[in-house]
Coordinates of C-alpha atoms (C1' of nucleotides) in Angstrom, one line a residue:
Chain G
M27 CA -24.3 -31.3 59.3
T28 CA -22.1 -30.2 62.3
G29 CA -21.3 -33.7 62.9
G30 CA -20.3 -34.9 59.5
T31 CA -21.9 -38.0 59.1
S32 CA -21.4 -38.2 55.4
A33 CA -21.0 -41.7 54.1
E34 CA -17.5 -41.9 54.9
S35 CA -18.1 -41.4 58.8
R36 CA -20.3 -44.2 59.0
L37 CA -17.9 -46.6 57.9
R38 CA -16.2 -48.6 60.6
A39 CA -12.8 -47.4 62.1
D40 CA -10.8 -50.2 60.2
A41 CA -13.1 -49.9 56.9
R42 CA -12.2 -45.9 56.8
R43 CA -8.3 -46.6 57.2
N44 CA -8.4 -49.2 54.4
A45 CA -10.4 -46.7 52.4
D46 CA -7.7 -44.3 52.8
Q47 CA -4.7 -46.5 52.3
I48 CA -6.4 -47.6 49.0
R49 CA -6.6 -43.9 47.8
R50 CA -3.1 -43.2 48.9
A51 CA -2.3 -46.7 47.1
A52 CA -4.3 -45.5 44.0
I53 CA -2.8 -42.4 43.2
G54 CA 1.0 -43.8 43.5
A55 CA -0.1 -46.7 41.4
F56 CA -2.3 -44.2 38.6
H57 CA 1.0 -41.7 38.6
G58 CA 3.4 -44.4 38.1
R59 CA 1.7 -47.0 35.8
G60 CA -1.5 -44.9 34.6
L61 CA -5.5 -45.4 35.2
T62 CA -5.1 -49.0 33.4
V63 CA -2.7 -50.6 36.5
P64 CA -4.3 -54.0 37.6
L65 CA -6.6 -53.3 40.6
E66 CA -4.6 -56.2 41.8
E67 CA -1.7 -54.2 42.5
V68 CA -3.0 -51.3 43.9
A69 CA -4.6 -53.6 46.4
K70 CA -0.9 -55.1 47.2
A71 CA 0.3 -51.6 47.6
A72 CA -2.4 -51.0 50.1
G73 CA -1.9 -54.2 52.1
V74 CA -5.4 -55.0 51.5
S75 CA -7.1 -57.6 49.2
K76 CA -8.6 -56.8 45.7
A77 CA -12.1 -57.6 46.8
T78 CA -11.7 -54.5 49.4
I79 CA -11.3 -52.4 46.7
F80 CA -14.6 -53.6 45.3
N81 CA -16.3 -53.3 49.0
R82 CA -15.0 -49.5 49.4
F83 CA -15.0 -48.3 45.8
G84 CA -17.2 -50.4 43.7
G85 CA -14.8 -51.1 41.2
R86 CA -11.8 -49.1 39.2
I87 CA -14.3 -46.4 38.0
G88 CA -15.5 -45.4 41.7
L89 CA -11.8 -45.6 42.7
I90 CA -11.1 -43.3 39.7
E91 CA -13.6 -40.9 40.7
A92 CA -12.1 -40.7 44.3
V93 CA -8.7 -40.0 43.2
I94 CA -8.5 -38.3 39.9
E95 CA -8.8 -34.7 41.3
E96 CA -5.3 -35.4 43.0
V97 CA -3.5 -37.4 40.1
V98 CA -4.6 -35.4 37.0
A99 CA -7.2 -32.8 37.4
V100 CA -5.3 -30.4 39.2
E101 CA -2.7 -30.1 37.1
L102 CA -4.3 -30.1 34.1
F103 CA -6.5 -27.7 35.0
A104 CA -3.6 -25.6 36.3
I105 CA -2.1 -25.9 32.9
I106 CA -5.2 -24.6 31.2
D107 CA -5.2 -21.6 33.9
R108 CA -2.2 -20.8 33.6
A109 CA -2.3 -20.8 29.6
R110 CA -5.6 -18.4 29.8
S111 CA -3.3 -15.9 32.0
I112 CA -0.8 -15.4 29.4
E113 CA -1.9 -12.3 27.2
D114 CA 0.6 -13.0 24.0
V115 CA -1.0 -15.7 22.4
G116 CA 2.0 -17.4 20.8
E117 CA 3.7 -17.5 24.1
R118 CA 0.2 -18.9 25.4
L119 CA 0.4 -21.4 22.4
V120 CA 4.0 -22.6 23.5
Y121 CA 3.7 -23.1 26.9
Y122 CA 0.3 -24.9 26.5
I123 CA 1.5 -27.8 24.2
T124 CA 4.8 -28.0 26.3
A125 CA 3.5 -27.9 29.2
V126 CA 0.3 -30.6 28.2
R127 CA 3.3 -32.6 26.4
D128 CA 5.5 -32.5 29.4
V129 CA 2.9 -33.9 32.1
Q130 CA 1.9 -36.6 29.4
Y131 CA 5.4 -37.6 29.4
R132 CA 5.4 -37.5 33.1
Q133 CA 2.3 -38.9 34.2
P134 CA 0.9 -42.0 32.1
A135 CA -2.5 -41.4 34.0
V136 CA -2.7 -37.6 32.2
V137 CA -2.0 -40.2 28.8
D138 CA -5.2 -42.6 30.0
T139 CA -7.3 -39.6 30.4
M140 CA -6.4 -37.9 27.2
L141 CA -7.5 -41.0 25.5
E142 CA -10.6 -41.5 27.1
T143 CA -9.7 -44.8 28.4
Y144 CA -12.8 -45.4 30.9
P145 CA -15.6 -43.5 29.0
D146 CA -17.6 -44.7 31.8
S147 CA -16.3 -42.3 34.4
P148 CA -18.1 -38.8 34.7
S149 CA -15.2 -37.1 36.0
L150 CA -12.7 -38.4 33.6
V151 CA -15.3 -37.5 30.6
R152 CA -15.4 -33.5 31.9
I153 CA -11.9 -33.4 31.9
C154 CA -11.7 -34.5 28.5
H155 CA -14.5 -32.3 28.0
A156 CA -12.7 -29.4 29.2
G157 CA -9.5 -29.8 28.0
G158 CA -11.1 -30.2 24.3
A159 CA -12.9 -27.0 24.9
F160 CA -9.9 -25.4 25.6
N161 CA -7.8 -26.7 22.9
E162 CA -10.6 -25.1 20.4
E163 CA -10.4 -21.9 22.2
L164 CA -6.4 -21.6 22.1
S165 CA -6.7 -22.7 18.3
A166 CA -9.1 -20.2 17.5
A167 CA -7.5 -17.5 19.3
C168 CA -3.8 -18.3 17.8
R169 CA -5.7 -18.6 13.9
T170 CA -7.2 -15.2 14.6
A171 CA -4.0 -13.5 15.9
G172 CA -2.2 -15.0 12.9
V173 CA 0.2 -17.6 15.3
L174 CA -0.6 -20.6 13.0
R175 CA -1.6 -21.0 9.5
A176 CA -5.1 -20.4 7.9
E177 CA -5.2 -24.0 7.3
F178 CA -5.0 -24.9 10.9
K179 CA -7.7 -26.4 12.1
G180 CA -9.4 -26.9 15.4
D181 CA -9.3 -30.4 15.5
D182 CA -5.7 -30.3 14.5
L183 CA -4.2 -29.5 17.9
H184 CA -6.6 -32.1 19.7
A185 CA -4.9 -34.6 17.2
L186 CA -1.7 -33.8 17.7
L187 CA -1.6 -33.9 21.9
H188 CA -3.6 -36.8 21.5
D189 CA -1.3 -39.1 18.8
N190 CA 1.4 -37.8 21.5
A191 CA -0.7 -39.6 23.8
L192 CA -0.7 -42.6 21.5
A193 CA 2.9 -42.7 21.3
L194 CA 3.8 -42.6 24.7
K195 CA 1.2 -45.2 25.6
H196 CA 2.2 -47.6 23.3
G197 CA 5.5 -47.1 22.4
S198 CA 9.0 -46.9 24.5
R199 CA 9.4 -43.5 26.0
P200 CA 12.3 -41.8 24.2
S201 CA 14.7 -39.9 26.8
R202 CA 13.6 -36.7 28.3
A203 CA 16.3 -34.9 26.1
D204 CA 15.0 -36.3 23.0
Y205 CA 11.3 -35.7 24.0
D206 CA 12.3 -32.2 24.7
R207 CA 14.0 -31.5 21.4
R208 CA 10.9 -33.2 19.6
T209 CA 8.6 -30.6 21.3
G210 CA 10.5 -27.8 20.1
F211 CA 10.1 -29.6 16.6
V212 CA 6.4 -30.0 16.7
L213 CA 6.6 -26.0 17.4
D214 CA 9.1 -24.7 15.3
G215 CA 8.8 -27.4 12.6
I216 CA 11.7 -29.7 11.6
R217 CA 13.0 -27.6 8.2
S218 CA 15.3 -24.7 8.6
S219 CA 13.5 -22.5 6.0
P220 CA 9.8 -22.9 6.0
A221 CA 9.3 -21.7 2.7
S222 CA 6.0 -21.1 0.5
Chain L
M21 CA 16.5 -77.2 -12.2
T22 CA 14.6 -77.2 -15.1
G23 CA 11.8 -79.5 -13.6
G24 CA 11.7 -77.2 -10.7
T25 CA 11.0 -79.9 -8.1
S26 CA 10.9 -77.2 -5.0
A27 CA 8.9 -78.2 -1.7
E28 CA 5.9 -76.4 -3.5
S29 CA 5.6 -79.0 -6.5
R30 CA 6.0 -82.2 -4.5
L31 CA 2.2 -80.9 -2.6
R32 CA -0.5 -82.8 -4.0
A33 CA -2.8 -80.8 -6.5
D34 CA -5.2 -79.5 -3.9
A35 CA -3.0 -78.8 -1.3
R36 CA -1.1 -76.5 -3.7
R37 CA -4.3 -74.9 -4.7
N38 CA -4.9 -74.4 -1.2
A39 CA -1.7 -72.8 -0.4
D40 CA -2.2 -70.4 -3.5
Q41 CA -5.7 -69.6 -2.0
I42 CA -4.3 -68.6 1.2
R43 CA -1.8 -66.9 0.0
R44 CA -4.1 -64.6 -2.1
A45 CA -6.1 -64.2 0.9
A46 CA -3.1 -63.7 3.4
I47 CA -2.4 -60.6 0.9
G48 CA -6.1 -59.4 0.7
A49 CA -6.1 -59.4 4.8
F50 CA -2.7 -58.0 5.1
H51 CA -3.4 -55.1 3.0
G52 CA -6.8 -54.5 4.8
R53 CA -6.2 -55.4 8.4
G54 CA -2.5 -55.5 8.8
L55 CA -0.5 -58.1 9.6
T56 CA -2.1 -59.1 13.2
V57 CA -5.2 -60.2 11.5
P58 CA -6.8 -63.1 13.2
L59 CA -5.5 -66.1 11.1
E60 CA -9.1 -67.5 11.3
E61 CA -9.9 -64.6 9.2
V62 CA -7.4 -65.5 6.7
A63 CA -8.6 -68.8 6.6
K64 CA -12.3 -68.2 6.0
A65 CA -11.4 -66.0 3.2
A66 CA -9.3 -68.5 1.5
G67 CA -11.5 -71.0 1.9
V68 CA -10.2 -73.6 4.2
S69 CA -9.8 -73.9 8.3
K70 CA -7.0 -72.4 10.1
A71 CA -5.5 -75.4 10.7
T72 CA -4.7 -75.7 6.9
I73 CA -2.8 -72.6 7.4
F74 CA -0.9 -74.3 10.1
N75 CA -0.4 -77.3 7.4
R76 CA 1.2 -75.2 4.6
F77 CA 2.9 -72.1 6.5
G78 CA 3.5 -73.2 10.5
G79 CA 1.9 -70.4 11.3
R80 CA 1.6 -66.8 10.9
I81 CA 5.4 -66.2 10.5
G82 CA 5.3 -68.5 7.9
L83 CA 2.7 -66.6 5.8
I84 CA 3.8 -63.4 6.4
E85 CA 7.4 -64.6 5.0
A86 CA 5.7 -66.4 2.0
V87 CA 3.9 -63.0 1.1
I88 CA 5.3 -60.0 2.8
E89 CA 7.4 -59.5 -0.7
E90 CA 4.2 -58.6 -2.4
V91 CA 2.3 -56.9 0.7
V92 CA 4.8 -54.5 2.0
A93 CA 8.4 -54.9 0.8
V94 CA 7.9 -53.9 -2.8
E95 CA 5.8 -50.6 -2.2
L96 CA 8.7 -49.6 0.6
F97 CA 11.8 -50.2 -1.1
A98 CA 10.5 -48.5 -4.3
I99 CA 10.1 -45.3 -2.1
I100 CA 13.5 -45.6 -1.2
D101 CA 14.7 -46.2 -4.2
R102 CA 12.5 -43.2 -5.9
A103 CA 13.7 -41.0 -2.9
R104 CA 17.5 -42.1 -3.6
S105 CA 17.1 -40.5 -7.0
I106 CA 15.8 -37.5 -6.2
E107 CA 19.2 -34.6 -6.6
D108 CA 17.5 -32.4 -4.3
V109 CA 18.1 -32.8 -0.9
G110 CA 15.1 -31.0 0.3
E111 CA 12.8 -32.7 -2.2
R112 CA 14.0 -35.8 -1.5
L113 CA 13.1 -35.4 2.3
V114 CA 9.7 -34.0 1.0
Y115 CA 9.1 -37.1 -1.1
Y116 CA 9.9 -39.4 1.8
I117 CA 8.1 -38.6 4.5
T118 CA 5.3 -37.9 2.2
A119 CA 5.5 -41.3 0.7
V120 CA 6.0 -43.2 3.6
R121 CA 3.1 -41.6 5.9
D122 CA 0.8 -42.2 2.4
V123 CA 1.6 -45.9 2.5
Q124 CA 1.5 -45.9 6.6
Y125 CA -2.0 -44.6 6.2
R126 CA -3.1 -46.9 3.3
Q127 CA -1.6 -50.1 4.4
P128 CA -1.7 -51.2 8.0
A129 CA 0.9 -53.8 7.1
V130 CA 3.7 -51.3 6.7
V131 CA 2.5 -49.9 10.2
D132 CA 3.0 -53.6 11.8
T133 CA 6.3 -54.1 9.9
M134 CA 7.5 -50.6 10.9
L135 CA 6.5 -51.5 14.5
E136 CA 8.5 -54.8 14.7
T137 CA 5.4 -56.5 15.6
Y138 CA 7.1 -59.8 14.9
P139 CA 10.5 -59.8 15.5
D140 CA 10.6 -63.4 15.1
S141 CA 10.3 -62.7 11.1
P142 CA 13.7 -62.6 9.5
S143 CA 11.8 -60.8 6.4
L144 CA 10.3 -58.1 8.5
V145 CA 13.7 -57.5 10.7
R146 CA 15.2 -57.2 7.3
I147 CA 12.7 -55.0 6.0
C148 CA 12.9 -53.0 9.1
H149 CA 16.8 -52.6 9.1
A150 CA 17.0 -51.5 5.5
G151 CA 14.3 -48.4 6.5
G152 CA 16.1 -47.7 9.6
A153 CA 19.7 -47.2 7.9
F154 CA 17.5 -45.3 5.0
N155 CA 16.7 -42.7 7.6
E156 CA 20.2 -42.6 8.8
E157 CA 21.4 -41.7 5.5
L158 CA 18.7 -39.6 4.8
S159 CA 18.6 -37.2 7.7
A160 CA 22.4 -37.1 7.6
A161 CA 22.1 -35.8 4.2
C162 CA 19.8 -33.2 5.1
R163 CA 21.6 -31.9 8.0
T164 CA 25.1 -31.7 5.9
A165 CA 22.9 -29.9 3.0
G166 CA 21.3 -27.7 5.9
V167 CA 17.9 -28.8 4.7
L168 CA 17.2 -29.8 8.7
R169 CA 18.4 -28.0 11.9
A170 CA 21.7 -28.8 13.0
E171 CA 20.1 -30.1 16.4
F172 CA 17.7 -32.7 14.4
K173 CA 19.2 -36.2 15.3
G174 CA 19.2 -39.2 13.5
D175 CA 16.7 -40.7 15.6
D176 CA 14.3 -38.3 15.5
L177 CA 13.6 -39.0 12.0
H178 CA 12.5 -42.6 12.7
A179 CA 10.9 -41.3 16.0
L180 CA 8.8 -39.0 13.6
L181 CA 7.2 -42.2 11.4
H182 CA 7.5 -44.5 14.2
D183 CA 5.3 -42.3 16.3
N184 CA 3.0 -41.9 13.3
A185 CA 2.9 -45.2 13.1
L186 CA 1.6 -46.0 16.5
A187 CA -0.8 -42.9 16.4
L188 CA -2.2 -45.0 13.3
K189 CA -2.2 -48.1 14.7
H190 CA -4.1 -47.6 18.1
G191 CA -5.7 -44.9 17.0
S192 CA -9.1 -43.7 14.6
R193 CA -7.4 -42.7 11.3
P194 CA -8.5 -39.3 10.5
S195 CA -9.9 -37.9 7.1
R196 CA -7.4 -38.4 4.3
A197 CA -8.0 -34.4 4.1
D198 CA -6.8 -34.1 7.5
Y199 CA -4.5 -36.6 7.0
D200 CA -2.8 -35.1 4.2
R201 CA -2.7 -31.4 6.1
R202 CA -1.4 -32.8 9.3
T203 CA 1.9 -34.0 6.8
G204 CA 2.0 -30.9 5.9
F205 CA 2.5 -29.6 9.2
V206 CA 4.8 -32.0 10.3
L207 CA 7.0 -30.6 7.3
D208 CA 6.5 -27.1 7.4
G209 CA 5.8 -26.5 11.2
I210 CA 3.0 -25.3 12.6
R211 CA 4.1 -21.8 13.2
S212 CA 3.5 -19.2 10.2
S213 CA 6.5 -17.2 11.5
P214 CA 9.0 -19.8 12.3
A215 CA 11.1 -17.5 14.9
S216 CA 13.4 -18.9 17.4
Chain F
dA30 C1' -20.4 -61.3 74.5
dA31 C1' -23.5 -60.5 71.1
dT32 C1' -23.5 -58.5 66.3
dA33 C1' -23.3 -56.7 62.3
dA34 C1' -19.9 -54.3 59.6
dG35 C1' -16.0 -55.8 57.1
dC36 C1' -12.6 -58.2 55.0
dT37 C1' -10.3 -61.8 51.8
dG38 C1' -8.8 -66.3 49.2
dA39 C1' -10.1 -68.8 46.3
dC40 C1' -13.5 -69.0 42.8
dC41 C1' -16.0 -67.7 38.1
dA42 C1' -16.7 -65.2 34.0
dG43 C1' -15.4 -63.3 29.5
dT44 C1' -12.1 -62.2 25.9
dC45 C1' -9.1 -63.6 22.4
dG46 C1' -6.6 -66.1 19.0
dA47 C1' -2.7 -69.5 18.6
dG48 C1' -1.5 -74.1 18.1
dT49 C1' -2.9 -79.2 18.2
dC50 C1' -5.2 -83.6 17.0
dA51 C1' -8.0 -87.7 16.2
dA52 C1' -11.2 -88.6 12.6
dG53 C1' -12.8 -88.3 8.3
dT54 C1' -12.1 -87.4 3.0
dT55 C1' -9.6 -87.3 -1.4
dA56 C1' -6.5 -87.2 -5.2
dG57 C1' -3.5 -89.9 -7.2
dC58 C1' -0.9 -94.7 -8.6
dG59 C1' -0.8 -99.4 -9.6
Chain Y
dC26 C1' -11.3 -99.7 -9.1
dG27 C1' -9.5 -99.6 -4.8
dC28 C1' -6.0 -98.5 -1.7
dT29 C1' -3.4 -95.7 0.7
dA30 C1' -0.4 -91.3 2.1
dA31 C1' -1.6 -87.2 1.8
dC32 C1' -4.5 -83.9 3.5
dT33 C1' -8.3 -81.3 5.7
dT34 C1' -10.9 -80.1 9.4
dG35 C1' -14.1 -79.3 13.8
dA36 C1' -13.5 -79.1 18.1
dC37 C1' -10.5 -78.7 21.1
dT38 C1' -7.0 -77.2 24.8
dC39 C1' -4.3 -74.0 26.3
dG40 C1' -2.8 -69.3 28.3
dA41 C1' -2.7 -64.5 29.5
dC42 C1' -5.6 -61.5 31.5
dT43 C1' -8.3 -58.7 34.3
dG44 C1' -13.0 -57.8 36.1
dG45 C1' -16.1 -59.1 39.1
dT46 C1' -18.4 -62.2 43.1
dC47 C1' -19.2 -65.1 47.6
dA48 C1' -19.3 -68.1 51.3
dG49 C1' -17.2 -67.6 55.3
dC50 C1' -14.0 -66.3 58.5
dT51 C1' -12.4 -61.6 61.9
dT52 C1' -13.0 -57.4 64.2
dA53 C1' -14.9 -53.2 65.9
dT54 C1' -18.3 -51.7 68.6
dT55 C1' -21.6 -51.3 72.0

DNA sequence: AATAAGCTGACCAGTCGAGTCAAGTTAGCG
DNA sequence: CGCTAACTTGACTCGACTGGTCAGCTTATT
């Protein structure tokens, strides 16, 4: 195993170079335009033809698998870890919702991930599953601590983030200022006096 | 004008019958599946061929113009009128948001209307314009009365309803109970203690 | 220079629904 | 009744997309 004769190193030099360029281009394209960007465009950015992507990665799913870590997994798991480390439950909730909404705004790929656009990608499903689990965990903790209203169901947190993903995916993105202000409303509510 | 020799009555008997059936089918289909329902389906429900819809109404836009009143305009304007008649500004806001979210849930056609799916339809644009104007009016009144936080911008109310339309359009519709509960959260906020 | 790995342009495939038209059918009038 | 203009329609084109494939050419490697 010292020589590292993995599938990767069996490739001819030019093939490996192309694979690298494709990966890099995919990361850029996924970041900028989401996981649904036409493969043609990724190929163009990588300076190869679409067919080469199929040769190297077998298609979109394979390509996603190859780069999803850098594109969304790292950032998403960092948010979850960071949230877990926050003692105060209220603060934890605020941080989590704020951070997730922030990354949703900045990275279309995160939106596609959360919408489960490609259920055939194991990595993607794994990430969704992990996110969903944390949603449950967090809302349970919040309810127990009295930070959330009693009626708040576990699904509600997920629905909140999911609906925002849909709005970002299919709507026109608001200015950053508007978006952040609305994040505040989601957290604090729009009524100045939260009667009853 | 007594004879009523409108474009309608110049039609041959069978053509008028078909036009009626198409109108009725369109109302049903628009109600159930939104304004984007394939014309083929409307035709089938009306017992005619798609081409007949083009003969009678010139296409989707013409068909929408012909039935939009019954499908969404009446209900939407009724909500606005009803809201205007409510003295208490706070109640007015609650009623309006609740009623709009309710009709969005029940009628996909309202969602399509609010999303301006067909900007070439004058009637549709008119309805949107009226809705937008009332949104402005209402949120201004609420802010003045202190019912809404000072930072709440006129656009925010519109965005709130618009995003919900997107979620209903592209997502899976939640159970009625979940949906109504969340309507409550939108109004009251998710934090039990609305600290700053 | 032999050879197999690799690359690519051009192509097919499948989806979806709008819109059109030649040809057949029928209402309505004389 | 029978003629004609109005009407209907099945079958078609069109177009926009994107995923996926392959024969044939190019090039790394020994």
